[in-house]
PDB file of C-alpha atoms in Angstrom:
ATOM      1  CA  UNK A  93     -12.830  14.252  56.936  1.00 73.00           C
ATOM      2  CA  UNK A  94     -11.811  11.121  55.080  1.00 92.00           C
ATOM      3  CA  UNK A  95      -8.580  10.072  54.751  1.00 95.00           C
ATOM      4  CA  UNK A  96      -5.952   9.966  51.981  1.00 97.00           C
ATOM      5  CA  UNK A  97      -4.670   6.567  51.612  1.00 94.00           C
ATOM      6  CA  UNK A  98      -6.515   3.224  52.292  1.00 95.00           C
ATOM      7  CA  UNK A  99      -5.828   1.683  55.544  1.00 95.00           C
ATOM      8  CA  UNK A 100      -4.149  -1.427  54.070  1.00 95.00           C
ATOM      9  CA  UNK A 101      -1.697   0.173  52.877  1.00 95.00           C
ATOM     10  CA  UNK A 102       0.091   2.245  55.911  1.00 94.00           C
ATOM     11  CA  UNK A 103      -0.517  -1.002  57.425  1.00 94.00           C
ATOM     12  CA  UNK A 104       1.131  -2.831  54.734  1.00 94.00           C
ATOM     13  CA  UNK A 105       4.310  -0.698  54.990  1.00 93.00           C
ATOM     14  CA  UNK A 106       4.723  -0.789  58.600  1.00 92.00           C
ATOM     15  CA  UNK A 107       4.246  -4.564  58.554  1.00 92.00           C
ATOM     16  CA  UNK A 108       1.501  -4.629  60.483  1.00 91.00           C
ATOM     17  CA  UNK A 109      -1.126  -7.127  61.444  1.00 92.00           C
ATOM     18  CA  UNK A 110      -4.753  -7.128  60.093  1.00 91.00           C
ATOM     19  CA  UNK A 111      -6.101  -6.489  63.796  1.00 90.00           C
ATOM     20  CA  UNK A 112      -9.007  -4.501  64.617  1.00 90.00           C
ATOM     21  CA  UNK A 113      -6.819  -2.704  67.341  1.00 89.00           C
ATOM     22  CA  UNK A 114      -4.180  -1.283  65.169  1.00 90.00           C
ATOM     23  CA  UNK A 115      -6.526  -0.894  62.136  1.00 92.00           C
ATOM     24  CA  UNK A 116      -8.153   1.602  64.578  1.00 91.00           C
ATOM     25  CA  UNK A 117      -4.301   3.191  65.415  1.00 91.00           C
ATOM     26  CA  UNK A 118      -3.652   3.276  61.534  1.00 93.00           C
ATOM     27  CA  UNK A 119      -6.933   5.143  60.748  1.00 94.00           C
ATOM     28  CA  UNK A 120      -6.096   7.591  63.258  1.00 92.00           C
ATOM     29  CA  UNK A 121      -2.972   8.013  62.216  1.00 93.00           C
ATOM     30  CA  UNK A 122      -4.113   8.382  58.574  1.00 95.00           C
ATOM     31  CA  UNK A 123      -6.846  11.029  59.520  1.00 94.00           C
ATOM     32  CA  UNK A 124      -4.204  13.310  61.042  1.00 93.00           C
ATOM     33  CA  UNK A 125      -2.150  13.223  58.397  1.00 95.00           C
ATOM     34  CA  UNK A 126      -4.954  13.891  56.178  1.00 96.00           C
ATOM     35  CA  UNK A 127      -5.300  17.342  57.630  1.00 94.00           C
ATOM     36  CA  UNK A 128      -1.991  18.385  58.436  1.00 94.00           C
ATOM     37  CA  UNK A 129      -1.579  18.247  54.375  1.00 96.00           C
ATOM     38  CA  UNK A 130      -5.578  19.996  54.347  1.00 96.00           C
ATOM     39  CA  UNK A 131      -4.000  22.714  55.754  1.00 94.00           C
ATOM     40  CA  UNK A 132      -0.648  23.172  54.165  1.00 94.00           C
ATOM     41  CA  UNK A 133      -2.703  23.010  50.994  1.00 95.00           C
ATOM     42  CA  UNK A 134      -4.942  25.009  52.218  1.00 94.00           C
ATOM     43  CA  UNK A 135      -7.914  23.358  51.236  1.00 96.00           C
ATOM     44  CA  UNK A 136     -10.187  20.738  51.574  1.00 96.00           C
ATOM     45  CA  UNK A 137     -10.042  17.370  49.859  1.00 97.00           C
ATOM     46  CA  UNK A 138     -14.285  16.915  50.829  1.00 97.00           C
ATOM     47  CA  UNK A 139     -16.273  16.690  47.414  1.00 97.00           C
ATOM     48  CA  UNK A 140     -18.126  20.177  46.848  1.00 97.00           C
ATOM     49  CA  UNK A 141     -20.094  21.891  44.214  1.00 97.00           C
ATOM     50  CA  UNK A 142     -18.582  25.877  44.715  1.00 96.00           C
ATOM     51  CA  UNK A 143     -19.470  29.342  43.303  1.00 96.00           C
ATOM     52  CA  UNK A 144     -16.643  31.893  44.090  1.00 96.00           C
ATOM     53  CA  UNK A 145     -16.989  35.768  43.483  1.00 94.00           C
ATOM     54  CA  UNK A 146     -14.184  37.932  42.823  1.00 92.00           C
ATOM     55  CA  UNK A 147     -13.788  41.841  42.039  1.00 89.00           C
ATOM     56  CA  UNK A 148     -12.649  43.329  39.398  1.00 84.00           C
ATOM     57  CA  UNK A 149     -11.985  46.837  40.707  1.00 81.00           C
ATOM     58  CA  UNK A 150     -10.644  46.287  44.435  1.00 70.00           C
ATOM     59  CA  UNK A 151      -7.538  43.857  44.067  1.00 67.00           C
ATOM     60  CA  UNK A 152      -4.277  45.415  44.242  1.00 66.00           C
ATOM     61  CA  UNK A 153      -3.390  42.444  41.446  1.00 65.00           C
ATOM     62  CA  UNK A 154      -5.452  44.645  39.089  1.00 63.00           C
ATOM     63  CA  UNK A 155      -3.071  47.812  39.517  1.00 56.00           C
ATOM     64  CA  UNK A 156      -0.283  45.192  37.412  1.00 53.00           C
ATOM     65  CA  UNK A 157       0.334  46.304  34.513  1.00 58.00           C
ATOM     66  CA  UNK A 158      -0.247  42.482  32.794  1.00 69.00           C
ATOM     67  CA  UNK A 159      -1.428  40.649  30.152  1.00 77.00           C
ATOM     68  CA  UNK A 160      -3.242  37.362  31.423  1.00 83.00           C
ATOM     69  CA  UNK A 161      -4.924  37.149  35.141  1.00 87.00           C
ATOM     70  CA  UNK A 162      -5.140  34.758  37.257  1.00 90.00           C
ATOM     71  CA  UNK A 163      -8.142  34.006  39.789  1.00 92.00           C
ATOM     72  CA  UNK A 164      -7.653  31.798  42.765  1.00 93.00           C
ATOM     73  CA  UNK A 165     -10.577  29.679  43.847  1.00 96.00           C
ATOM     74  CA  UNK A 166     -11.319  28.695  47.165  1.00 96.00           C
ATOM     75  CA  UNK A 167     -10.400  25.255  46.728  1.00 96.00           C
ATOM     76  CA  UNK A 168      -7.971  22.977  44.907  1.00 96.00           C
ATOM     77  CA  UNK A 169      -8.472  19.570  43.043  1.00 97.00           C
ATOM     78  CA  UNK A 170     -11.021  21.373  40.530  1.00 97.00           C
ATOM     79  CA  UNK A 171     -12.905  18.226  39.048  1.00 97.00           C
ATOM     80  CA  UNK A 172     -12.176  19.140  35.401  1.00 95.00           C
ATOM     81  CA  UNK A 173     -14.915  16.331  33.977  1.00 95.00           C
ATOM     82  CA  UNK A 174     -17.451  18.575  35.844  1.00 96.00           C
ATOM     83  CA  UNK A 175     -18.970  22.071  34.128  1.00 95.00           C
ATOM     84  CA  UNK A 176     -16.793  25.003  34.965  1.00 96.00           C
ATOM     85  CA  UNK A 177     -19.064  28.004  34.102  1.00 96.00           C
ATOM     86  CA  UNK A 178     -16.993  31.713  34.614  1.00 94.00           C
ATOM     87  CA  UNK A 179     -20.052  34.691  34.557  1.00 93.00           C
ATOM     88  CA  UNK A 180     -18.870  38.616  34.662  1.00 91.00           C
ATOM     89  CA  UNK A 181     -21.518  41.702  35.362  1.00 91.00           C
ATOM     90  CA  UNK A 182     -20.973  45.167  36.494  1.00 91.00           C
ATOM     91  CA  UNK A 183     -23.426  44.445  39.653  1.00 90.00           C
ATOM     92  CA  UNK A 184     -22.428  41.009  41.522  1.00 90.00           C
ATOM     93  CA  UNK A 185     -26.712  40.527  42.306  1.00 91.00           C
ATOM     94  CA  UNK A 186     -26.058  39.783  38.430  1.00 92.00           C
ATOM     95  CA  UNK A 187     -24.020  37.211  38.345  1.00 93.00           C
ATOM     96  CA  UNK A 188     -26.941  34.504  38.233  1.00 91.00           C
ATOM     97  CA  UNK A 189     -27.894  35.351  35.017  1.00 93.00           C
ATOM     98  CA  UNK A 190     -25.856  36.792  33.007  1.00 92.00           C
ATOM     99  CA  UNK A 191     -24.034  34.626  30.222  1.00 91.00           C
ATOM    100  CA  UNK A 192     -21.542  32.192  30.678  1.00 92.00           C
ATOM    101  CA  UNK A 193     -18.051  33.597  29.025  1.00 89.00           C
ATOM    102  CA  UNK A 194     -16.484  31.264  26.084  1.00 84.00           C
ATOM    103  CA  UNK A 195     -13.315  29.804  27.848  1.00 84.00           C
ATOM    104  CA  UNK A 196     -11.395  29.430  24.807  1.00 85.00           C
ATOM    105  CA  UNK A 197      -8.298  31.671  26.376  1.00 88.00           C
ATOM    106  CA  UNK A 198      -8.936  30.343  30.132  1.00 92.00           C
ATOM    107  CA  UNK A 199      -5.867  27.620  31.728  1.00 94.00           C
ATOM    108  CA  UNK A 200      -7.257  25.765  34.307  1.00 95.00           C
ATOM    109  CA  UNK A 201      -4.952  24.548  36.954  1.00 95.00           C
ATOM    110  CA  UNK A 202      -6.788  21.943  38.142  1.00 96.00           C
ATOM    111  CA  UNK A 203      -4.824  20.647  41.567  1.00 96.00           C
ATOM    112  CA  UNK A 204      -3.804  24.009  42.764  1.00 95.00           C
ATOM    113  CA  UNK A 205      -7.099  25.934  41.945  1.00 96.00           C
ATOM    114  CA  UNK A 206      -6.003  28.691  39.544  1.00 94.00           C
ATOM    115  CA  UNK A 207      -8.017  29.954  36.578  1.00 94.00           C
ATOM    116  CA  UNK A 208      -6.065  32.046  34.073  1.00 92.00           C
ATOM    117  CA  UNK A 209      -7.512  34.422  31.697  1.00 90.00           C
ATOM    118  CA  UNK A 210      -4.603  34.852  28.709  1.00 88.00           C
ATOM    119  CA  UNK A 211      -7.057  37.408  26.757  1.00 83.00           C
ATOM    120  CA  UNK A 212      -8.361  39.712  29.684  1.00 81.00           C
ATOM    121  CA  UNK A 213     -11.197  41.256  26.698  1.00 80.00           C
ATOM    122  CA  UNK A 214     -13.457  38.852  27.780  1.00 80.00           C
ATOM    123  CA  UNK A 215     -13.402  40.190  31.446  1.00 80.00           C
ATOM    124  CA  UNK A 216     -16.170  42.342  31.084  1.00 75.00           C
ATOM    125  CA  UNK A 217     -17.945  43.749  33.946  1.00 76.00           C
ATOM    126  CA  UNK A 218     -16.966  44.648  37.917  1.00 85.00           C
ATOM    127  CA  UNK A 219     -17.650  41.354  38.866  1.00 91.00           C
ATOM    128  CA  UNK A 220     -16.357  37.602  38.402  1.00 92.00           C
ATOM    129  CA  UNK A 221     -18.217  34.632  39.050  1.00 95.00           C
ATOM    130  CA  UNK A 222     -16.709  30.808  38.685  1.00 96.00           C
ATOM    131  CA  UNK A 223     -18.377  27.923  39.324  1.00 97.00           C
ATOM    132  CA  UNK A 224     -17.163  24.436  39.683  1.00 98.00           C
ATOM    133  CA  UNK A 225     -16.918  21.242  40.959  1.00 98.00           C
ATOM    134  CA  UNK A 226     -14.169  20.247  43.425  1.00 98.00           C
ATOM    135  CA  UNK A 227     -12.657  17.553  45.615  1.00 97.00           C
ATOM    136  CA  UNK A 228     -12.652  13.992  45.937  1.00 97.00           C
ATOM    137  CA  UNK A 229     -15.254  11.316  45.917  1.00 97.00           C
ATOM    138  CA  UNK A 230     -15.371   8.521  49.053  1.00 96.00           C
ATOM    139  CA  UNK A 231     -15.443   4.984  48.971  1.00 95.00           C
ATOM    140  CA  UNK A 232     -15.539   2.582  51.547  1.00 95.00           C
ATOM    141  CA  UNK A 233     -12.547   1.601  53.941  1.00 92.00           C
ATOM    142  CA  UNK A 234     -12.008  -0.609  57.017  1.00 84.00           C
ATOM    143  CA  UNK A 235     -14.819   0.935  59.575  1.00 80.00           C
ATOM    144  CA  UNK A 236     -14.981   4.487  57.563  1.00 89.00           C
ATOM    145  CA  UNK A 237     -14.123   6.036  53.916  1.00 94.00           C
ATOM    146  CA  UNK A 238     -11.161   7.270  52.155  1.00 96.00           C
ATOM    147  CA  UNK A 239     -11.485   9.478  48.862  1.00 97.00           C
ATOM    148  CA  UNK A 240     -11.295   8.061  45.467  1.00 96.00           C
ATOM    149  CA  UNK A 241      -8.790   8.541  42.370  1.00 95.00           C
ATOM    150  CA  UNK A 242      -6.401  10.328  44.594  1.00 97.00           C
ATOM    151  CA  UNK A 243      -2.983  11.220  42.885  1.00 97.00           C
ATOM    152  CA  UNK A 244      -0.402   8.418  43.195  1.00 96.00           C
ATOM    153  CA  UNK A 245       2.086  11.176  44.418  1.00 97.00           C
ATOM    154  CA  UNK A 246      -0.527  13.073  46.945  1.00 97.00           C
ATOM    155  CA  UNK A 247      -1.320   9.538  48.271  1.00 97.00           C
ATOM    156  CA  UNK A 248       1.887   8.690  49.043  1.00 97.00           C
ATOM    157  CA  UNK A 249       2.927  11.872  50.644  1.00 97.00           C
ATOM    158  CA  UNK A 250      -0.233  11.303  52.877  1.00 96.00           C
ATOM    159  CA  UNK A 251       1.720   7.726  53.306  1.00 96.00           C
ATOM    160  CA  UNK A 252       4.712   9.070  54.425  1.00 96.00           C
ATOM    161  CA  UNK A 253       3.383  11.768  56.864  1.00 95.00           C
ATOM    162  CA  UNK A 254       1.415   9.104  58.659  1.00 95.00           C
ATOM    163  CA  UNK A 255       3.953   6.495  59.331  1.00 94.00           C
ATOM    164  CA  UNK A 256       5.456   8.724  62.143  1.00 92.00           C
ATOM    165  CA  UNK A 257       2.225  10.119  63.558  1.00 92.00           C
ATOM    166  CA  UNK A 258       1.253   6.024  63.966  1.00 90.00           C
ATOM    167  CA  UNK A 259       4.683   5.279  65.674  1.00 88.00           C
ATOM    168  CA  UNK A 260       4.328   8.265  68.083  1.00 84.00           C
ATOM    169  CA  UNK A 261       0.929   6.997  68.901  1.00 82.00           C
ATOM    170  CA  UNK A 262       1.932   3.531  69.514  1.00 80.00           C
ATOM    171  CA  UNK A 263       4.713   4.821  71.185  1.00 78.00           C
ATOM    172  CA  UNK A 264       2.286   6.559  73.753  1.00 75.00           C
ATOM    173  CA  UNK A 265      -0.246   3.843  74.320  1.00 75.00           C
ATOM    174  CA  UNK A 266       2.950   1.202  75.078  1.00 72.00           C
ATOM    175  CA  UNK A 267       3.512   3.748  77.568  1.00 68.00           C
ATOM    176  CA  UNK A 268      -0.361   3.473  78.895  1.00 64.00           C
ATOM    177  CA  UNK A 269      -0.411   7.205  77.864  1.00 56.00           C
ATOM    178  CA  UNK A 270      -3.099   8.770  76.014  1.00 55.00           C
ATOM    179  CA  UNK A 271      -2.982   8.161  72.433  1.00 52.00           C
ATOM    180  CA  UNK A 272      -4.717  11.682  71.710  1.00 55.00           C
ATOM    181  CA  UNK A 273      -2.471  13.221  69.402  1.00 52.00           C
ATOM    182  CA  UNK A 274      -1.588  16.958  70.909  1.00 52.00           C
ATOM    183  CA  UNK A 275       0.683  18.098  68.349  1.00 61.00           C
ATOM    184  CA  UNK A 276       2.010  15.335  65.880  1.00 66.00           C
ATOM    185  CA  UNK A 277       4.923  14.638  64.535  1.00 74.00           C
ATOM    186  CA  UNK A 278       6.408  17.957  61.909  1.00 82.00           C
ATOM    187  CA  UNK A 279       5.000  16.746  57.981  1.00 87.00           C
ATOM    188  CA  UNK A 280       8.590  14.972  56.337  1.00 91.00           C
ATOM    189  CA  UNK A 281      10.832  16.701  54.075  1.00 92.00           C
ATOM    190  CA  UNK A 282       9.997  14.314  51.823  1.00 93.00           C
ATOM    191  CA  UNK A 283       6.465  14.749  52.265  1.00 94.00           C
ATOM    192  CA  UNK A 284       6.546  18.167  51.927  1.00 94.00           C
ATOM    193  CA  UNK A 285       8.154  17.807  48.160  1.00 95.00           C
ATOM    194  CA  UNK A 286       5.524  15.974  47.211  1.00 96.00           C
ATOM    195  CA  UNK A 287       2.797  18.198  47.795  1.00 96.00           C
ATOM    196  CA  UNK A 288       4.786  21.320  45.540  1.00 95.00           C
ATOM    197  CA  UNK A 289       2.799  20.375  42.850  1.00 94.00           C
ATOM    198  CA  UNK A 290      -0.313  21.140  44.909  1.00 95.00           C
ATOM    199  CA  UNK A 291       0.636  24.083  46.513  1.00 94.00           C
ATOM    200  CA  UNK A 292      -1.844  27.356  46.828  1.00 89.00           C
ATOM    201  CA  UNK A 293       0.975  29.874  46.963  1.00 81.00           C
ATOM    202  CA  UNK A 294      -0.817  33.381  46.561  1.00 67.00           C
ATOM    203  CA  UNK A 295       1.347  35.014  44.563  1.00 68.00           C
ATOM    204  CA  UNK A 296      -0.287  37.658  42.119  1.00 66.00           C
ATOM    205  CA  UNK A 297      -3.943  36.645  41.984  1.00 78.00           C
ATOM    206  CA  UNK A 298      -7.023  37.661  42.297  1.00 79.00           C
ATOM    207  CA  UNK A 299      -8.789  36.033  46.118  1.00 79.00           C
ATOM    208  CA  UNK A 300     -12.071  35.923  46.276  1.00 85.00           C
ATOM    209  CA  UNK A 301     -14.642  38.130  47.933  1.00 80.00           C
TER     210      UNK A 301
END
């Protein structure tokens, strides 16, 4: 996994030195961070090109009595500049080719990875395919790579989660103690607010199969 925020600048806020020592602590520190967000937001910031499958007759969601549905894809950051192409047949071995459906009804929520149908007519068939491009792009940073066009407000949640995970880990190798980081420090409150936008909550949607 790459890392949210560029090296230079956790060091920059800490005040640190441009030293090939603790530009090694602050890329560790970064890393961890990285994933403890991963998995609060439940997905992966790697870039991926994804087909999910859902059902149309076995999710409890479908027993609502509502007028849009939403699908929830298997991964957030959907790169809306990339195709999205949404396929429905009554046998899934179908899905490959059968037409794409006109999204002129769908909402795309882009960070969180919802896709909302408001006119449900256009659901026809058992099955759901959507296919899409997700994730970030990497670009080069101190000895590894950090992703690309990362939102100001993700990025500096990432920020603020790694500041303590780097002073614990300093903290332990001052103490000639192992700087492999067990269990870091919890994610901020702070932190945490930033990354609502983001959030996967499951709520009523359709998961996919």
């Amino acid at each position: 996994m790459s890392k949210l925020v560029p090296v230079r600048k956790l060091r920059d806020s800490l005040a640190l030195e441009d030293h090939a020592d603790l530009n090694a602590m602050v890329e560790s520190a970064l890393r961890v961070a990285t994933n403890a967000i991963s998995s609060v937001l439940t997905t992966s910031f790697d870039r991926v090109t994804q087909t999910d499958r859902f059902s149309l007759v076995d999710s409890p969601v479908l027993d609502l009595d509502q007028s849009v549905l939403t699908f929830k894809l298997s991964r957030g950051f959907v790169d809306t500049t990339q195709p999205i192409t949404i396929k429905a047949a009554d046998v899934a071995a179908d899905l490959a080719t059968a037409d794409a459906i006109v999204q002129d009804n769908v909402f795309v929520d882009a960070s969180r990875g919802y896709v909302t149908f408001m006119d449900l007519s256009v659901l026809d068939g058992k099955f759901l395919s959507i296919a899409y491009t997700a994730g970030f792009t990497t670009i080069p940073d101190n000895e590894s790579k950090r992703y690309a066009q990362v939102p100001e407000s993700l990025e500096q949640a990432a920020l603020l989660a790694a500041a303590p995970i780097y002073e614990y880990e300093a903290a332990l190798k001052s103490k000639n103690k192992t700087t492999t980081i067990v269990k870091p420090p919890a994610l901020p409150a702070l932190t945490r607010e930033l990354l609502i936008p983001f959030m996967r909550v499951k709520g009523a949607v359709v998961l996919p199969i």
